[in-house]
Short mmCIF file of C-alpha atoms and ligand atoms in Angstrom, two decimals:
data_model
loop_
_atom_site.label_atom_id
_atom_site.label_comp_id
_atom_site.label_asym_id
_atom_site.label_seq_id
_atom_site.Cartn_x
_atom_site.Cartn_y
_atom_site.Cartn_z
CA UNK A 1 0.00 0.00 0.00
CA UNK A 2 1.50 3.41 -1.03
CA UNK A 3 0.88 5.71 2.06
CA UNK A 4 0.38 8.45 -0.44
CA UNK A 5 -2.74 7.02 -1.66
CA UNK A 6 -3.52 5.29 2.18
CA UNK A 7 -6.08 6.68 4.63
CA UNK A 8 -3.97 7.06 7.66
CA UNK A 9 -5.03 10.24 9.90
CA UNK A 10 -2.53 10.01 12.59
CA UNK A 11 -2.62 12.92 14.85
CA UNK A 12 0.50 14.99 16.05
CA UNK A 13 -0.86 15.88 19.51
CA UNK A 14 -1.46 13.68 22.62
CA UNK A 15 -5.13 13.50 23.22
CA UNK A 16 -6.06 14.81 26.32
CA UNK A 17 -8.69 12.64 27.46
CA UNK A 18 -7.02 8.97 26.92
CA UNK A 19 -5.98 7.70 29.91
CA UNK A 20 -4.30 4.67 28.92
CA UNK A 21 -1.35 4.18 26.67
CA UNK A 22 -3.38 2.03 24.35
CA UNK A 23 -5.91 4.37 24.07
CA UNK A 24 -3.82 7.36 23.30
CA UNK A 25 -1.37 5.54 20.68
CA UNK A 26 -4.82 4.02 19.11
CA UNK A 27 -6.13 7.31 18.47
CA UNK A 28 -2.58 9.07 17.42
CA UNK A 29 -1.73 5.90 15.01
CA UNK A 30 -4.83 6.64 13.22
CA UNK A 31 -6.52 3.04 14.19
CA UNK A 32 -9.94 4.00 15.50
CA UNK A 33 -11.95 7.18 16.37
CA UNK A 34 -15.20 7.55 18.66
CA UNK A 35 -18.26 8.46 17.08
CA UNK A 36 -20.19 8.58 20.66
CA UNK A 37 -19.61 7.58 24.22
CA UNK A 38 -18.20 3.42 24.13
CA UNK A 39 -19.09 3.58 19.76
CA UNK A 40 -15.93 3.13 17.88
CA UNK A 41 -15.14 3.66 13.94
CA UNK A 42 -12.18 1.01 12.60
CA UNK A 43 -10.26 3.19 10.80
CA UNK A 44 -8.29 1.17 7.91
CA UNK A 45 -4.94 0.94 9.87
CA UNK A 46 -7.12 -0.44 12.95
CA UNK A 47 -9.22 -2.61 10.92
CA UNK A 48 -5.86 -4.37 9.24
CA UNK A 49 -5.18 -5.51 12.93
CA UNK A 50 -8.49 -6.57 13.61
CA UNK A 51 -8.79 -8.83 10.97
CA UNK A 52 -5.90 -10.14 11.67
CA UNK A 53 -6.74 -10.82 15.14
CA UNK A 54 -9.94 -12.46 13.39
CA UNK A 55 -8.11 -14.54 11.31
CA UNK A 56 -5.76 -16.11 13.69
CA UNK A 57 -9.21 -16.87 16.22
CA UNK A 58 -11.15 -18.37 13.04
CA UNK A 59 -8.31 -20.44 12.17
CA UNK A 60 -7.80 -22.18 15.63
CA UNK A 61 -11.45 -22.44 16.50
CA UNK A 62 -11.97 -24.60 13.60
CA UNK A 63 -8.44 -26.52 13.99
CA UNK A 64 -10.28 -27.45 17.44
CA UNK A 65 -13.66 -28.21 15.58
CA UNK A 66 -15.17 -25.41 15.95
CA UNK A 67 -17.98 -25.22 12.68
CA UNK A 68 -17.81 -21.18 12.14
CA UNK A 69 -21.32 -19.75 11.12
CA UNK A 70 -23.03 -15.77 11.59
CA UNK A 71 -26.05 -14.94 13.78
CA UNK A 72 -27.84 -11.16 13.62
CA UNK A 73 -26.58 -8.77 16.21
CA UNK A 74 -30.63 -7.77 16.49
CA UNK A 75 -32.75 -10.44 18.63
CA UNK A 76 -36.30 -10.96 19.54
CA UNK A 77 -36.92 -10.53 23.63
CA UNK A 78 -39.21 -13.71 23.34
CA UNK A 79 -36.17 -15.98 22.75
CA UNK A 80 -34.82 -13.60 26.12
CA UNK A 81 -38.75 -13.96 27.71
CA UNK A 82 -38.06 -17.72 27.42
CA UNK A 83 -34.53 -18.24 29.03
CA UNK A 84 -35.40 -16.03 32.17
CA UNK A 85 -33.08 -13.28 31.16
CA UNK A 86 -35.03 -10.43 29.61
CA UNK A 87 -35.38 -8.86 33.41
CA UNK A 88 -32.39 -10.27 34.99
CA UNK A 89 -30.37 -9.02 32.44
CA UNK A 90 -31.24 -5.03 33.27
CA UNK A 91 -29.95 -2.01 31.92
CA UNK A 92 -26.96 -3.42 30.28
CA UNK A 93 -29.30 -4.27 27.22
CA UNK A 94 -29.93 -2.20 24.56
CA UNK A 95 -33.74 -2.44 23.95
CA UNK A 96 -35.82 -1.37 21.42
CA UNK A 97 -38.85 -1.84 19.16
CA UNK A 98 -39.76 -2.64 15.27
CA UNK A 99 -42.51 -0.65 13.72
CA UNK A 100 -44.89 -3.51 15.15
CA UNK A 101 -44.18 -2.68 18.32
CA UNK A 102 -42.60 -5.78 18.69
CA UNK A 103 -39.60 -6.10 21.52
CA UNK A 104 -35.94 -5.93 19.86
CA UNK A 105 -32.82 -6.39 21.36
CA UNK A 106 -29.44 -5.77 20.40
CA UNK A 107 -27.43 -8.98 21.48
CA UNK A 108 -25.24 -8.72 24.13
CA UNK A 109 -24.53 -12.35 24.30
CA UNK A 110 -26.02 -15.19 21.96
CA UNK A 111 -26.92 -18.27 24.17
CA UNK A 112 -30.61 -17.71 23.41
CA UNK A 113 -30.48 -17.59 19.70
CA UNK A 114 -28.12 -20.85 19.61
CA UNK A 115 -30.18 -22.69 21.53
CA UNK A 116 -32.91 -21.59 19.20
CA UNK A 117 -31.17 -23.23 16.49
CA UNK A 118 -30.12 -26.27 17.75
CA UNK A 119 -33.07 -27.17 19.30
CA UNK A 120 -35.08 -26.57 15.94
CA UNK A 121 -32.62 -28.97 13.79
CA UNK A 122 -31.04 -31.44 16.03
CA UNK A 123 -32.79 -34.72 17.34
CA UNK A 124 -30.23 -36.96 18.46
CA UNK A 125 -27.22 -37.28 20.36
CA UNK A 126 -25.34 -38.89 17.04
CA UNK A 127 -25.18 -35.44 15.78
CA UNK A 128 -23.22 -34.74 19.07
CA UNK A 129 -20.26 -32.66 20.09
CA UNK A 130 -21.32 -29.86 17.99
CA UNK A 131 -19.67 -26.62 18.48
CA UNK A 132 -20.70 -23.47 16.46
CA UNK A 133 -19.39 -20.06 16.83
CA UNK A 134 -19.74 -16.59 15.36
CA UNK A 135 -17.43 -13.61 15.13
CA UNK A 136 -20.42 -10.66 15.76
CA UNK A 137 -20.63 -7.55 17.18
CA UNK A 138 -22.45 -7.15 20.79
CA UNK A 139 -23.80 -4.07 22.64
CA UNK A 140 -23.90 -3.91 26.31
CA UNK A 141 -24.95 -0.65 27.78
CA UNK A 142 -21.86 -0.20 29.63
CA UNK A 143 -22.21 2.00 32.94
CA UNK A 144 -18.75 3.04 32.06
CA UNK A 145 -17.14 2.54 28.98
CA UNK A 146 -13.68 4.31 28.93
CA UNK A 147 -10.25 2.94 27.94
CA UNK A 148 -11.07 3.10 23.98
CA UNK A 149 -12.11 -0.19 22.59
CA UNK A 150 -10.72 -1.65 25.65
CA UNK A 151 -14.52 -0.91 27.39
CA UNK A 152 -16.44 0.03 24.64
CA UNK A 153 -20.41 -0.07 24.22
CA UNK A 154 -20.28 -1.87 21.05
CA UNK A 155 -17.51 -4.71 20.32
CA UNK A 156 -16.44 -7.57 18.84
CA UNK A 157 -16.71 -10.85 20.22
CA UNK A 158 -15.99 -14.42 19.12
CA UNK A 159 -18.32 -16.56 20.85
CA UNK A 160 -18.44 -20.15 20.37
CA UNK A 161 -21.36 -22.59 21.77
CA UNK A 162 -20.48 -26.66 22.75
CA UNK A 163 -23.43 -28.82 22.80
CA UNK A 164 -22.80 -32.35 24.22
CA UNK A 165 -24.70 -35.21 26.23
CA UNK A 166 -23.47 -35.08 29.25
CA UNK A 167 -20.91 -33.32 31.67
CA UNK A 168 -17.96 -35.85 30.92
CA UNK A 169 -18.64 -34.53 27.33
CA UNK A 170 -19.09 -31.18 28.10
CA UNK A 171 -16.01 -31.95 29.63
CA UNK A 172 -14.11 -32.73 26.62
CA UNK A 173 -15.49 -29.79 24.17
CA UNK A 174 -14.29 -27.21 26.96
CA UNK A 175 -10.72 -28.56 26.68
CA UNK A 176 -10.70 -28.37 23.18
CA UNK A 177 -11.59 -24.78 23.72
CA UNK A 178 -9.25 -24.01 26.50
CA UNK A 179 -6.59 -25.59 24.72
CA UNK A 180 -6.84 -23.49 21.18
CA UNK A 181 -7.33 -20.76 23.51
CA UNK A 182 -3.94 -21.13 24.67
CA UNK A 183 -2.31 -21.27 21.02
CA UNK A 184 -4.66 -18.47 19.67
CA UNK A 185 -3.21 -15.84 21.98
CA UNK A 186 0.65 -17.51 21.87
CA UNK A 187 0.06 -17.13 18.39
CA UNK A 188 -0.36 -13.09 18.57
CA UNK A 189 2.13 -12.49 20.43
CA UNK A 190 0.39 -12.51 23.82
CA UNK A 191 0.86 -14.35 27.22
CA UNK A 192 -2.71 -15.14 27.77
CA UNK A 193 -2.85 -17.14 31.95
CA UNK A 194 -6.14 -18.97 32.42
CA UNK A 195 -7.14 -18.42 35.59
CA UNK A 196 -9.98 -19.51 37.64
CA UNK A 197 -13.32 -17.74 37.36
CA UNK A 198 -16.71 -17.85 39.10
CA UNK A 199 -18.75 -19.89 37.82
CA UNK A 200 -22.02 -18.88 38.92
CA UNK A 201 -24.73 -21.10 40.70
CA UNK A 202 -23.57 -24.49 38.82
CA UNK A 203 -20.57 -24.53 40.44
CA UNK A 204 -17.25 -26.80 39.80
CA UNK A 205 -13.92 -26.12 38.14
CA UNK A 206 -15.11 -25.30 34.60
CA UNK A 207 -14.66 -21.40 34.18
CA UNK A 208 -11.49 -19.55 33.22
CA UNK A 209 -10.55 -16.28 32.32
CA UNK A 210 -7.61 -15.85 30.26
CA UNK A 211 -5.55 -12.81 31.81
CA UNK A 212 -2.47 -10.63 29.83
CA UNK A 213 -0.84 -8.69 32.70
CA UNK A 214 -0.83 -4.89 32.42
CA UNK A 215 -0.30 -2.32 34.93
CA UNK A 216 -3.79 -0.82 33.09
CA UNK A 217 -5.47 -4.03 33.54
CA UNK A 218 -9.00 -3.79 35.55
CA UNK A 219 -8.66 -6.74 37.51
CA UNK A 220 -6.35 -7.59 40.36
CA UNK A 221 -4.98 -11.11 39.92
CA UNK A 222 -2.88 -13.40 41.17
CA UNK A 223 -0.53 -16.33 40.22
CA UNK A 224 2.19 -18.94 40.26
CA UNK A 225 5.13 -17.22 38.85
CA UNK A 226 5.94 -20.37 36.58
CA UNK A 227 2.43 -19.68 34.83
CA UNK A 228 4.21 -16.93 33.04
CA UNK A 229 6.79 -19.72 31.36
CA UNK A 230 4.48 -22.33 30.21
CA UNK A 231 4.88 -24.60 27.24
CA UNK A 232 2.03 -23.61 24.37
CA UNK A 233 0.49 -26.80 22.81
CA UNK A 234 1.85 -27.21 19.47
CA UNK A 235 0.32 -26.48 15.60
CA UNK A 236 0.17 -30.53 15.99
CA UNK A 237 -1.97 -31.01 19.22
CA UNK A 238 -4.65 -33.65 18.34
CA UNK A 239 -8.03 -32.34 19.61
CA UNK A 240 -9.37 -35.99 19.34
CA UNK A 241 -7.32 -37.29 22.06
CA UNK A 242 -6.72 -36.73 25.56
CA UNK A 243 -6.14 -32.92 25.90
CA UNK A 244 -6.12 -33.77 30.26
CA UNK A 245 -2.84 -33.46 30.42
CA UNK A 246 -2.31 -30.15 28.51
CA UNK A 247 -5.06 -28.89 30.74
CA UNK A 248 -3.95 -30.47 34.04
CA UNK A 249 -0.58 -28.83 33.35
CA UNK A 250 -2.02 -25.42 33.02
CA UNK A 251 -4.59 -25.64 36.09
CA UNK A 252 -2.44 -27.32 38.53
CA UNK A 253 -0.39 -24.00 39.28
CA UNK A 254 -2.58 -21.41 41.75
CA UNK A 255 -3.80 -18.63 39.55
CA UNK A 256 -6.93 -16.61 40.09
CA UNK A 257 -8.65 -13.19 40.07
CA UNK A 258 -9.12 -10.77 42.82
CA UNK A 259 -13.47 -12.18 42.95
CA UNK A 260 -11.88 -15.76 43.27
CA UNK A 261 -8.82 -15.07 45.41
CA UNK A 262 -8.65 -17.34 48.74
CA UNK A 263 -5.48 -15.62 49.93
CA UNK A 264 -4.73 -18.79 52.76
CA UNK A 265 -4.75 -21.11 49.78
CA UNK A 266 -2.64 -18.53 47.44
CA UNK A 267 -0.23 -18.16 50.22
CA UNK A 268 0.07 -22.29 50.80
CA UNK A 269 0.38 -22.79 47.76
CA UNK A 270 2.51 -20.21 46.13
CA UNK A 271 6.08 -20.04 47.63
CA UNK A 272 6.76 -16.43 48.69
CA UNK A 273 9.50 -15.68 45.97
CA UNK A 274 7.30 -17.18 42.92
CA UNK A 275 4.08 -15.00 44.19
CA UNK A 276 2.79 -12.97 41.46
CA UNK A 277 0.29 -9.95 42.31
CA UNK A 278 -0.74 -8.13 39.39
CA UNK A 279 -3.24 -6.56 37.89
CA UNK A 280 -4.32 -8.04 34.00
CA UNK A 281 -7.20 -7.70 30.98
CA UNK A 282 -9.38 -10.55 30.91
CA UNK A 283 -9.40 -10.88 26.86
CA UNK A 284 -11.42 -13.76 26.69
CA UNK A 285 -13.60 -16.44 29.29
CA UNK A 286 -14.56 -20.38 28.62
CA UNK A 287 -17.27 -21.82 31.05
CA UNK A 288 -19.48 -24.65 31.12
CA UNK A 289 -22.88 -23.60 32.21
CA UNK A 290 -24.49 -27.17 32.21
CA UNK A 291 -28.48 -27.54 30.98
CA UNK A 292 -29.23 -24.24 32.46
CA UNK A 293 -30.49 -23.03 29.15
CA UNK A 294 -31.07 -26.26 27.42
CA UNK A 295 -33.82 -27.01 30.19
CA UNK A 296 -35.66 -23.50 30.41
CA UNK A 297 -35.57 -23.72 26.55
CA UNK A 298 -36.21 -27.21 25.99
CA UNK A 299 -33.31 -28.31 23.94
CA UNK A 300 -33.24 -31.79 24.25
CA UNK A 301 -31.97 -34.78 22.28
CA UNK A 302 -32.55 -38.56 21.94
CA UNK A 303 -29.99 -40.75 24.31
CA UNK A 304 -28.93 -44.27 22.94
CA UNK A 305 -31.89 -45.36 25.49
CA UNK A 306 -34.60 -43.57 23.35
CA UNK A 307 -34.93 -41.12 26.37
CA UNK A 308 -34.83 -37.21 26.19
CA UNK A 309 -32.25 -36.03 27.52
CA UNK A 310 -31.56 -31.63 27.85
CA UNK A 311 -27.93 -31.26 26.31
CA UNK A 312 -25.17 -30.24 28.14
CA UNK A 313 -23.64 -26.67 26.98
CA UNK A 314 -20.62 -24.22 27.46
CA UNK A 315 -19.90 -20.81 25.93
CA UNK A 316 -16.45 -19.46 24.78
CA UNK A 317 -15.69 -16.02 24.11
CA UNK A 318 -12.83 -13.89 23.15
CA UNK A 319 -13.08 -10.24 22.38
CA UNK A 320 -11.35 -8.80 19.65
CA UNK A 321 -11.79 -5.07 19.92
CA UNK A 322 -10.28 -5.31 23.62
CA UNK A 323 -7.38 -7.59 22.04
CA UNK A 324 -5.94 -4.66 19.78
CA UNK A 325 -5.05 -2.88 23.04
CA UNK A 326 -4.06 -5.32 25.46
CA UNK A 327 -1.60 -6.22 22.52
CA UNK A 328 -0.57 -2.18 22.44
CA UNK A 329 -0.29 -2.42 26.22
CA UNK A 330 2.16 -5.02 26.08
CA UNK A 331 4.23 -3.84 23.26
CA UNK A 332 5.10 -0.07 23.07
CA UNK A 333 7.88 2.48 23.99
CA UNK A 334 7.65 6.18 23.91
CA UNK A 335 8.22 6.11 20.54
CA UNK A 336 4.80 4.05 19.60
CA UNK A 337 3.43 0.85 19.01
CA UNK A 338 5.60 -2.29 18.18
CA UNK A 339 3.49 -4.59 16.73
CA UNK A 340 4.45 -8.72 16.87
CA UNK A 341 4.47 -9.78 13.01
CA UNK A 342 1.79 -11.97 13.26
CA UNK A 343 -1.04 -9.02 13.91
CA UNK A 344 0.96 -6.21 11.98
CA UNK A 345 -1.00 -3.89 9.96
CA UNK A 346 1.61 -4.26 7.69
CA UNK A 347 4.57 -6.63 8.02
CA UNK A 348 6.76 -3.84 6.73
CA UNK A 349 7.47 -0.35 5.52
CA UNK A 350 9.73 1.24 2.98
CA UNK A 351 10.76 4.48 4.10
CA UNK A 352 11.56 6.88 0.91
CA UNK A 353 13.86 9.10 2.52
CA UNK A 354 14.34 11.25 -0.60
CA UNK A 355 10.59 10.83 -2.44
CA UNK A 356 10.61 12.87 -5.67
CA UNK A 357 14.63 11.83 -6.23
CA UNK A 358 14.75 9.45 -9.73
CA UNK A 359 17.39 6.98 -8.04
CA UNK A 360 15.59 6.76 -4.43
CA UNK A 361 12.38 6.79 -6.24
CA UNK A 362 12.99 3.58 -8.56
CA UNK A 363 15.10 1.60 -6.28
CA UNK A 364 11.61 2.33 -3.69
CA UNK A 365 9.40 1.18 -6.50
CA UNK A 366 11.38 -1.89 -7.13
CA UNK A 367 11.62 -3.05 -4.19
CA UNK A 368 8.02 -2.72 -3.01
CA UNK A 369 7.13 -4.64 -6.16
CA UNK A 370 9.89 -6.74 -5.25
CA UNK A 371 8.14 -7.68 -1.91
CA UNK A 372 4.64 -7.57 -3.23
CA UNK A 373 5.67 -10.82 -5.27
CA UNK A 374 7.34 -12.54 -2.25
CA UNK A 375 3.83 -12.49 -0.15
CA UNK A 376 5.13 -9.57 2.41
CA UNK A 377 2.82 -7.67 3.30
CA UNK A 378 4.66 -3.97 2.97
CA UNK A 379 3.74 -0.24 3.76
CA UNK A 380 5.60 2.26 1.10
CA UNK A 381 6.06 5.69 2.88
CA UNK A 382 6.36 7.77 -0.97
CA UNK A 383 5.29 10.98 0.53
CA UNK A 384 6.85 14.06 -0.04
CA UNK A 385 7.46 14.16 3.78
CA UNK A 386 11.13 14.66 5.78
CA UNK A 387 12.88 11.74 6.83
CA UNK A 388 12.60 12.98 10.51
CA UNK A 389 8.52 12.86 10.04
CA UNK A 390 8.44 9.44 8.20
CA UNK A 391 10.97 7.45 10.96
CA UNK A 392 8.23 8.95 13.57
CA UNK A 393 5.70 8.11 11.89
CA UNK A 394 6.58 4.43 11.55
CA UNK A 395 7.73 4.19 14.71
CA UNK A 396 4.14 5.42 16.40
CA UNK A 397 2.36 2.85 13.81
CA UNK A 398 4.70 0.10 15.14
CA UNK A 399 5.32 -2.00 11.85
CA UNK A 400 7.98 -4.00 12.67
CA UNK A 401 10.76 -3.79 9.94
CA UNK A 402 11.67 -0.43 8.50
CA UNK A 403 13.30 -0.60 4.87
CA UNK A 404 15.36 2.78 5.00
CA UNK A 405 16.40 4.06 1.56
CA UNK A 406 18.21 7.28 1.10
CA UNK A 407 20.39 9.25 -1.56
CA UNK A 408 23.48 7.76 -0.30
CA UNK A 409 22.60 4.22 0.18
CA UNK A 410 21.28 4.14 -3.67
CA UNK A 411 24.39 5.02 -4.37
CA UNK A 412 26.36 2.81 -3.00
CA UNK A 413 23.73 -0.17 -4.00
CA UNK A 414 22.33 -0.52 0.04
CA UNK A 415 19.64 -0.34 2.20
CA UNK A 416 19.13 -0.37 5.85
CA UNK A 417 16.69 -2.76 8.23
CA UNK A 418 15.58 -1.40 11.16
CA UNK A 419 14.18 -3.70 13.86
CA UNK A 420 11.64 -1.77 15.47
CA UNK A 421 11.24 -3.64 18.36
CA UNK A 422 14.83 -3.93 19.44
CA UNK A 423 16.13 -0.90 17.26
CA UNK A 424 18.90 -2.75 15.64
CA UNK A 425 19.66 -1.76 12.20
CA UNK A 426 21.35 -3.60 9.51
CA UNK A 427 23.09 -2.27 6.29
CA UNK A 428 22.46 -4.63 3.35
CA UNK A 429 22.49 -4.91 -0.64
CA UNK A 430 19.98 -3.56 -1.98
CA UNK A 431 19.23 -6.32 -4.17
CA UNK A 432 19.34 -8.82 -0.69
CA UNK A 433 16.72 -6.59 1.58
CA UNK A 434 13.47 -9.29 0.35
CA UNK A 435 15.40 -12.68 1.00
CA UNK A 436 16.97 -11.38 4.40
CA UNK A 437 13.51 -9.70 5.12
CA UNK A 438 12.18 -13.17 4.31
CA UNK A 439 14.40 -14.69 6.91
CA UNK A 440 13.15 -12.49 9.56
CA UNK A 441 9.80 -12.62 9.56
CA UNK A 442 8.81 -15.97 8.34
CA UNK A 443 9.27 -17.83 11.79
CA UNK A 444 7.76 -14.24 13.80
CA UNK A 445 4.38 -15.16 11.52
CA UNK A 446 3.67 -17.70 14.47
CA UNK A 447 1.61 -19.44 11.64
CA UNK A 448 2.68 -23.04 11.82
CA UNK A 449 3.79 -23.20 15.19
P1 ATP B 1 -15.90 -7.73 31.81
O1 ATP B 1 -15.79 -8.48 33.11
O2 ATP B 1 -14.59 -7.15 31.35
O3 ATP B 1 -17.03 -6.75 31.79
P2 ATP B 1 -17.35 -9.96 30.86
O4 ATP B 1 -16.81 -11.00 31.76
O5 ATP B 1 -18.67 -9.37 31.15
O6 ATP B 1 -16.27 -8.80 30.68
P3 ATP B 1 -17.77 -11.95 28.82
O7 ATP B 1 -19.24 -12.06 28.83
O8 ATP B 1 -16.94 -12.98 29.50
O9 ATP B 1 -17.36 -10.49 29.35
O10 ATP B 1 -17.33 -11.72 27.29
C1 ATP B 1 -16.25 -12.38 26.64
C2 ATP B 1 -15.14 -11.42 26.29
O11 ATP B 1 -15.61 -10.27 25.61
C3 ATP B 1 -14.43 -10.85 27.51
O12 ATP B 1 -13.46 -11.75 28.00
C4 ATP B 1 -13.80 -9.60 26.94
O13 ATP B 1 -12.58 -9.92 26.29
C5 ATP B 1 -14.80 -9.14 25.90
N1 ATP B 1 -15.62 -8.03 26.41
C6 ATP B 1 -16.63 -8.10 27.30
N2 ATP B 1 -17.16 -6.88 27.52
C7 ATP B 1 -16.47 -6.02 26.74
C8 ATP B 1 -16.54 -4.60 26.52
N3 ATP B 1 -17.44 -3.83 27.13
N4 ATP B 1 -15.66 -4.06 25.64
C9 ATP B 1 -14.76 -4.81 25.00
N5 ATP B 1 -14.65 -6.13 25.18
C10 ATP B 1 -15.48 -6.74 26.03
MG1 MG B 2 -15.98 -12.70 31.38
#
């Protein structure tokens, strides 16, 4: 993408009213801006990451089974009328009405509508584990959104729904869940602990919260030091075995939130020196919720016995407009963003120190076509900008190589690579920059691993 012909309002000045690092570099890289109170527009820079985020989710929810599929973000409040929750749920809803007069909703959540679904096509429990999610935007009413799209009014949310016949089944699709979970954030970069959430009147162990520790975060938490260093499961994990001992692994250490915290237990547990006491973002929760909805809703299947049985259900969700900051929270300087490779915008940028100059110009154009053809995804800086402006500029938008090409280096038949997260530059041949570039980012893609 030439930046010349790109849509990329970045803004010079710090805005006053974002509190949060995150916040303040989203709005100043030119990644989102707020139409009203918690409503955010995805500007194009913004939107690159989201998808991206998207992308990486979608692939691992259906590596773990996961059948992807799209509900409406409108509902009807009967489907909410029969579950119980159209009261409970309270101001948090966004309610309206159709010109009928006919109770609307905007979804906040979509356990209602699944259940819809599956109890209007499946009969038996051969067409069980099934596990269907949706990547959709929700609305909750927040009392206070703030933090950017880190508390927003309107976001993004993957939510996936496991239907099975009984608990030790139930068992099995949450695993699945909790371990893709695990890879999906490795894979962007994050450390993602699961840690262990209330689960509400069923009870039992099946509720985490997956935590990336920020200083920003709105939770207090607390862990095992060692949860910090755990082995990911790998790009080869079969989800039709026994994932126990993946899971085991990753419960067995003490890690919980500040509404789950039994500080006698943390204390036992936890030897003094490996205590962790932090605060974190909960980017995404897996629970098992058991027939509560199933029964009130009547989704029930035939058992090998010929009786009805009401299925067995969990809900997995991981939202994606709170990602793009927790990910800006844990990588930044002072200088900007520094995005991992595998949720870059763009995977690089050319930097034309000298646009308008024949030699700096061609060797720019050349290159950039150069690295179109070898599948990297590049950003080419061919303003008419200073050089001063355009290594600012990349370094608040975080993409993590910088191709510098100037006068002098044309001459001379060389270009430079600039690491932006660790700031080391290299001076190589012009005529090298794609295969080297090549070098460096293929493993940081995270794709395979
Ligand atoms: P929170 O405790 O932060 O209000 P929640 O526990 O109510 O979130 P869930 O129902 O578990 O949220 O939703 C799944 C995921 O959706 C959360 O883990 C979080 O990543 C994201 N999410 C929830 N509410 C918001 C929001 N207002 N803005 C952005 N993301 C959100
Ligand atoms: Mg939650």
């Amino acid at each position: 993408m030439r930046l010349s012909r790109y849509f990329l309002p970045v803004l010079k000045e710090v805005p006053k009213d974002a509190e949060i690092v995150s916040h303040r570099l989203m709005l100043r890289a030119g990644m989102i801006r707020q139409q009203a109170s918690g409503l955010y527009a995805w500007l194009p820079l913004g939107y690159k990451v989201l998808r991206k985020i998207q992308n990486i989710i979608e692939e691992e929810q259906d590596r773990a089974g996961a059948i992807e599929m799209l509900m409406p973000t409108i509902q009807s409040a009967d489907l909410w009328r029969e579950s119980g929750r159209y009261d409970a749920y309270g101001k948090e809803m966004l309610r309206m009405k159709d010109r009928h007069d006919r109770d609307m909703l905007f979804g906040p959540t979509n356990e209602e509508v699944i259940t819809d679904i599956f109890r209007a096509s499946v009969r038996s429990y051969k067409q069980l584990p099934l596990n269907l999610y949706h990547v959709q935007w929700k609305f909750r009413d927040e009392i206070r959104p703030r933090f950017g799209t880190m508390r927003s009014r309107e976001f993004l949310m993957k939510d996936a729904y496991s239907f099975d016949m009984n608990k030790e089944e139930a068992r099995r699709s949450y695993y699945k869940m909790f371990v893709s979970y695990l890879r999906t954030y490795h894979r962007m970069g994050l450390t993602a602990i699961p840690m262990k959430a209330e689960t509400g009147p069923i009870g039992g162990d099946l509720s985490h919260e997956f935590i990336v520790l920020a200083d920003t975060g709105e939770s207090g938490v607390f862990c095992h030091a060692d949860m910090l260093e755990k082995t990911i499961p790998a790009f080869d994990v079969d989800y039709d075995g026994d994932l126990s001992p993946i899971v085991d692994d990753w419960t067995s250490l003490y890690a919980a939130t500040e509404d789950m915290i039994d500080m006698e237990e943390f204390e036992r547990e936890v030897p003094e020196d490996r205590r962790v006491a932090a605060r974190g973002i909960e980017v995404g929760q897996v629970f098992y919720f058991g027939t509560k909805y199933s029964e009130s809703m009547n989704a029930t299947v035939t058992g090998p016995d010929g009786k009805e049985v009401a299925v067995h259900c969990g809900s997995y969700g991981i939202g994606l407009t709170r990602i793009v900051p927790a990910l800006i929270e844990a990588f930044h300087d002072e200088n900007g963003i520094i995005w991992p490779v595998s949720v870059a915008p763009f995977e690089a940028v050319i930097l034309n120190l000298k646009s308008g100059q024949e030699a700096c110009d061609s060797a720019c154009d050349s290159l950039y076509e150069q690295l179109r053809n070898a599948g990297i995804d590049a950003l080419y800086d061919d303003t008419g900008e200073g050089a001063g402006a355009k290594f600012s500029t990349a370094d608040l938008i975080g993409i993590p190589y910088q191709l510098i090409i100037g006068p002098r280096g044309v001459k001379s038949g060389e270009a430079e690579i600039k690491h932006r997260a660790s700031g080391e530059r290299e001076t190589i041949a012009l005529d090298q920059v794609v295969t080297r570039l090549k070098e460096l980012i293929e493993p940081e893609r995270r794709d395979k691993i």
